[in-house]
Amino acid sequence: MDDKENLPILSNSVEQVTADLHRHYNFTLGRFDSDDMNGYMMTALALTIRDRLMDRWRITKLRGSRHNVRKVMYLSLEFLLGRSLSNAILNLDMEESIRGALADFGSKLEEIESDEKDAGLGNGGLGRLAACFMDSCATLGLPVIGYGIRYEYGMFHQSFQEGRQVEQPDHWLIGGNPWEIERPGHTRRVRFYGKTEYYNNDSGRLCARWINTQDVLAVPYDMPIPGYKNDKVNTLRLWKAAATDEFNLQEFNAGDYADAVAEKNLAEQITMVLYPNDSSENGKELRLRQQYFLASASLQDVIADWVMLNGEEFNDFDQFNCFQLNDTHPTLAVAELMRLLIDDHGIGWDEAWRITTRTMAYTNHTLLPEALEKWPVRLFRELLPRLLDIVFEINARFIAEVAHRWPGDTQRQQRMSIIEEGDEQYVRMAYLAIVGSFSVNGVAALHSQLLTTGLFKDFYELWPDKFNNKTNGVTPRRWLSHCNPNLGSLLNEAIGDGWRTDLTELEKLRPLADDTEFQKRWFDVKQRNKLPLIERVKDKCRVDFSVDSLFDVQVKRIHEYKRQLLNILHVIHLYDRITRGDTEGLVPRSVLLGGKAAPGYALAKLIIKLANNVATVVNSDETVSPWLKLAFLPNYRVTSMEVICPGTDLSEQISTAGKEASGTGNMKFMMNGALTIGTYDGANIEILDAVGADNFFLFGLRVEDIPSFRMQHDANAIIAEDHDLNRVMQLLECGHFNMFEPGIFDPIIQTVRNPQDQWMVAADFRSFIDAQQDVNVAYKNRSRWVRSSILNTAASAQFSSDRTIAEYARDIWKLPL
Ligand code: 26W
């Protein structure tokens, strides 16, 4: 076996790369001329790089599939990969040879890279985190396999019509995906509907089987995940749904051949589209089907490999396998593993439960009650009858355990039950995940603490040792090396290049923070990084940002708790000051917003409309525009952030305290030298601790202040007493930003004035404005600002996903590093 692991790896010489590029362009793709070259060139280049991944991939797989290697499966409904080309070039260290080869075609690497579509198989933070984790696992050489869904349509494309969001389908696979390898030989069969039948097996034991099912095939497509310059390539396996061949035989026989074939669509619908909700569950059956499809196909895949190596001996399955559940979305894996072990492999309940609860681990990503998944029992029973039996049995045994621990406390039993009772019964997915897992983690210190004192308090009392924190991180390869080459070169000159794999090396910047010469070079890099961002904003928004202004940026999904509205109120306040001639102490600012609203979230969409209307008024007023510009960048995605974060001065992380589980954009900005204006929430707290209060603009209520503040204050009184806020509300209420669209912003005005406003917009306004004033003061003192910027990058090491993954490996996965 060993010599197979040392096959020659293809050469990276310019000559060899040029030859491969020609071969793929002319032969693989059948291109004879150079018209319309770029799209094809991108594919040819991807295939040339993929060739070099293949040997490394095969060897990594070979080593990972030996019977004595413990491995982890990262189960996620979302992997927000963005582009792969530039990442692969960086990780394989191929830039020089590729530039050389492309020169032969008269092509530029940057142009070719821009032809690659984003793989937008995720909504936002949770999906992008999964992608950063995959990069870190490969770079740390850990045997971690990603399992997800190959959505035909990813996150929708956003554009604006009269300032309103318009959604268009994202058919990202059109033109082909050069990275994926279809593996039909590993197809699995996933069952739906039907019913449970009980029977006595040969030894007279009562057994269950799931019969009369309607089956769907799961076909895997593998994407290579290269580690950084370490010859490791991990696998992301994405499942596509396909119809079985025995579909609708009756119709076939009745002569309805065409209709029967058309019915294939029903099966194939499962993987057609990513649900674009990132904070509220809409209870659609198709979503439940997606979840089961992923869980079942992935578990069957792992078990098939296990049986091949170990036969029907599952005793130490848990010693070699661990499943990390990315939020509750893949939680059916708990019940599905029970079903596979019991029904298909003849294992008894107790042993199956021991194995399951030692292999599953669950990560929670949100405290918002409306985002907690629960499925109607009625729907569950129809779609997955055998799984529901198992969930009921898990719950019965669990409730017995609770009753044993707290005798007579029936209220607690009801509170903790996996089944929510009421007019309609529901399965509470988070509770199923907790009961079925040996580890439950939150994604930042505050968030993990709020889980144990709030949402999951009862469970924490029962099993304190299950709960732990793993603060999120982001990959420094994409979010520093790749996206900010200007800063990368400066870092290399100043502290050497060890930071690329060991981000703690950035600490070496600290002594340079006061060096005037170094400050000047740092500032120059930031100014240079603003230029491509200025270009993009001009191209997409028709707004001119000045390179000499402060770049103030908030990009993320649009949600009330993230408070884009508070940001807009600040812009209106600045507009009001400037039009009154009160520019004392101001610095010229360019405010950039970006992000998608869930298509069904009316208020979030209205916030986009408001931002666009305010932008039109602000940008067209000649007295205002030297001081203030506002732009809303359409179709914000991974690739946009790669241009945005290097050029940003000020990062807006202004969620209502206790609502943002972690945030990861905050980390990308910090790493690239932006200062944060933020609330005491999520990972902001850890960023503040790392960088120090002098280098962070903290404002707003804290979680513990909110309940008592609510009792004593109401939004209307706050507005009446705050002169500035009062003027802002007047501008909104008199229709200044919607002259020809009377009343359209009333719902927004009502939320700000609502005494029950959950998001505390009016309550935090004054504190926010004051912190923004501190920003102005700080930015005027260039040396002070640049010093802070350097210190932010210097302190960002702990927000590398390499650190996060090392902690998962050590504490949860028990993988040797
Ligand atoms: C069921 C609908 C749905 C879909 C997605 C509900 C909730 C989600 C996600 C949990 C939302 C999400 O992306 N959460 C974000 O996860 C990031 C990674 O941990 C955190 O940094 C963000 O704070 C958190 O909002």
Coordinates of N, CA, C and O and ligand atoms in Angstrom, one line a residue, residues 78 124-126 129 277-281 287 327 329 365-366 371 373 443 472 561-562 660-664, ligand 1:
E78 N -25.7 23.4 4.7 CA -25.1 24.6 4.0 C -23.6 24.5 4.0 O -23.0 24.3 5.1
G124 N -25.6 32.4 5.1 CA -24.8 33.4 5.7 C -23.8 32.7 6.6 O -23.1 31.8 6.3
G125 N -23.8 33.2 7.9 CA -22.8 32.8 8.9 C -22.6 31.3 9.0 O -21.4 30.8 9.0
L126 N -23.7 30.6 9.2 CA -23.6 29.2 9.5 C -22.9 28.4 8.3 O -22.1 27.6 8.5
L129 N -19.2 29.5 7.9 CA -18.4 28.8 8.9 C -18.1 27.4 8.5 O -16.9 27.0 8.7
N277 N -34.0 31.1 4.0 CA -34.3 31.7 5.3 C -33.1 31.4 6.2 O -32.6 30.3 6.3
D278 N -32.7 32.5 7.0 CA -31.6 32.2 7.9 C -32.0 32.5 9.3 O -31.1 32.6 10.2
S279 N -33.3 32.7 9.6 CA -33.6 32.9 11.0 C -35.0 32.5 11.3 O -35.4 32.6 12.5
S280 N -35.8 32.0 10.4 CA -37.1 31.5 10.8 C -37.5 30.3 9.9 O -37.2 30.3 8.7
E281 N -38.0 29.4 10.6 CA -38.3 28.1 10.0 C -39.7 28.3 9.4 O -40.6 28.9 10.0
R287 N -38.4 21.0 2.9 CA -37.2 21.2 3.8 C -37.0 20.0 4.7 O -35.8 19.6 4.9
D327 N -25.9 22.9 13.6 CA -27.3 23.3 14.0 C -28.2 22.1 14.0 O -27.8 21.0 13.8
H329 N -30.4 21.4 11.8 CA -30.9 21.0 10.5 C -30.6 19.5 10.2 O -31.5 18.8 9.6
H365 N -26.4 27.5 16.8 CA -26.0 28.7 16.2 C -26.9 29.9 16.4 O -26.7 30.9 15.8
T366 N -27.9 29.7 17.2 CA -28.8 30.8 17.4 C -29.7 30.7 18.6 O -30.1 29.6 19.0
A371 N -36.2 30.8 15.3 CA -35.3 30.0 14.5 C -35.1 28.6 15.0 O -34.5 27.8 14.4
E373 N -36.0 25.0 15.3 CA -36.8 24.2 14.5 C -37.7 23.2 15.2 O -37.3 22.6 16.2
V443 N -21.2 29.0 20.0 CA -20.2 29.5 19.1 C -19.5 30.8 19.5 O -18.7 31.3 18.7
N472 N -16.2 30.8 17.4 CA -16.0 30.7 15.9 C -14.6 31.3 15.5 O -14.0 32.0 16.2
Y561 N -32.7 42.1 14.2 CA -31.8 42.0 15.4 C -30.4 42.5 15.1 O -29.6 43.0 15.9
K562 N -30.0 42.5 13.8 CA -28.7 43.0 13.4 C -28.7 44.5 13.3 O -27.6 45.1 13.2
E660 N -26.9 38.1 18.7 CA -26.0 37.6 17.7 C -25.2 36.5 18.3 O -24.4 36.8 19.2
A661 N -25.3 35.2 17.9 CA -24.6 34.1 18.6 C -23.1 34.4 18.6 O -22.5 34.3 19.7
S662 N -22.6 34.7 17.5 CA -21.1 35.0 17.4 C -20.8 36.1 16.5 O -20.3 37.2 16.9
G663 N -21.2 35.9 15.2 CA -20.7 36.8 14.2 C -19.4 36.3 13.7 O -18.6 35.7 14.5
T664 N -19.1 36.4 12.4 CA -17.8 36.0 11.9 C -17.3 37.1 10.9 O -16.1 37.2 10.8
Ligands
26W1 C1 -34.4 27.0 10.1 C2 -34.1 28.3 9.5 C3 -32.7 28.7 9.9 C4 -31.7 28.6 9.0 C5 -30.4 29.0 9.5 C6 -32.5 29.1 11.2 C7 -31.3 29.4 11.6 C8 -30.2 29.4 10.7 C9 -28.8 29.7 11.2 C10 -28.6 29.1 12.6 C11 -28.6 31.1 11.2 C12 -27.1 31.4 11.2 O1 -26.4 31.4 10.2 N1 -26.6 31.7 12.4 C13 -25.3 32.3 12.5 O2 -24.3 31.3 12.7 C14 -23.0 32.0 12.7 C15 -22.0 30.9 12.7 O3 -22.0 30.3 14.0 C16 -22.9 33.0 13.8 O4 -21.6 33.6 13.7 C17 -24.0 34.0 13.8 O5 -24.0 34.8 14.9 C18 -25.3 33.3 13.7 O6 -26.4 34.2 13.5

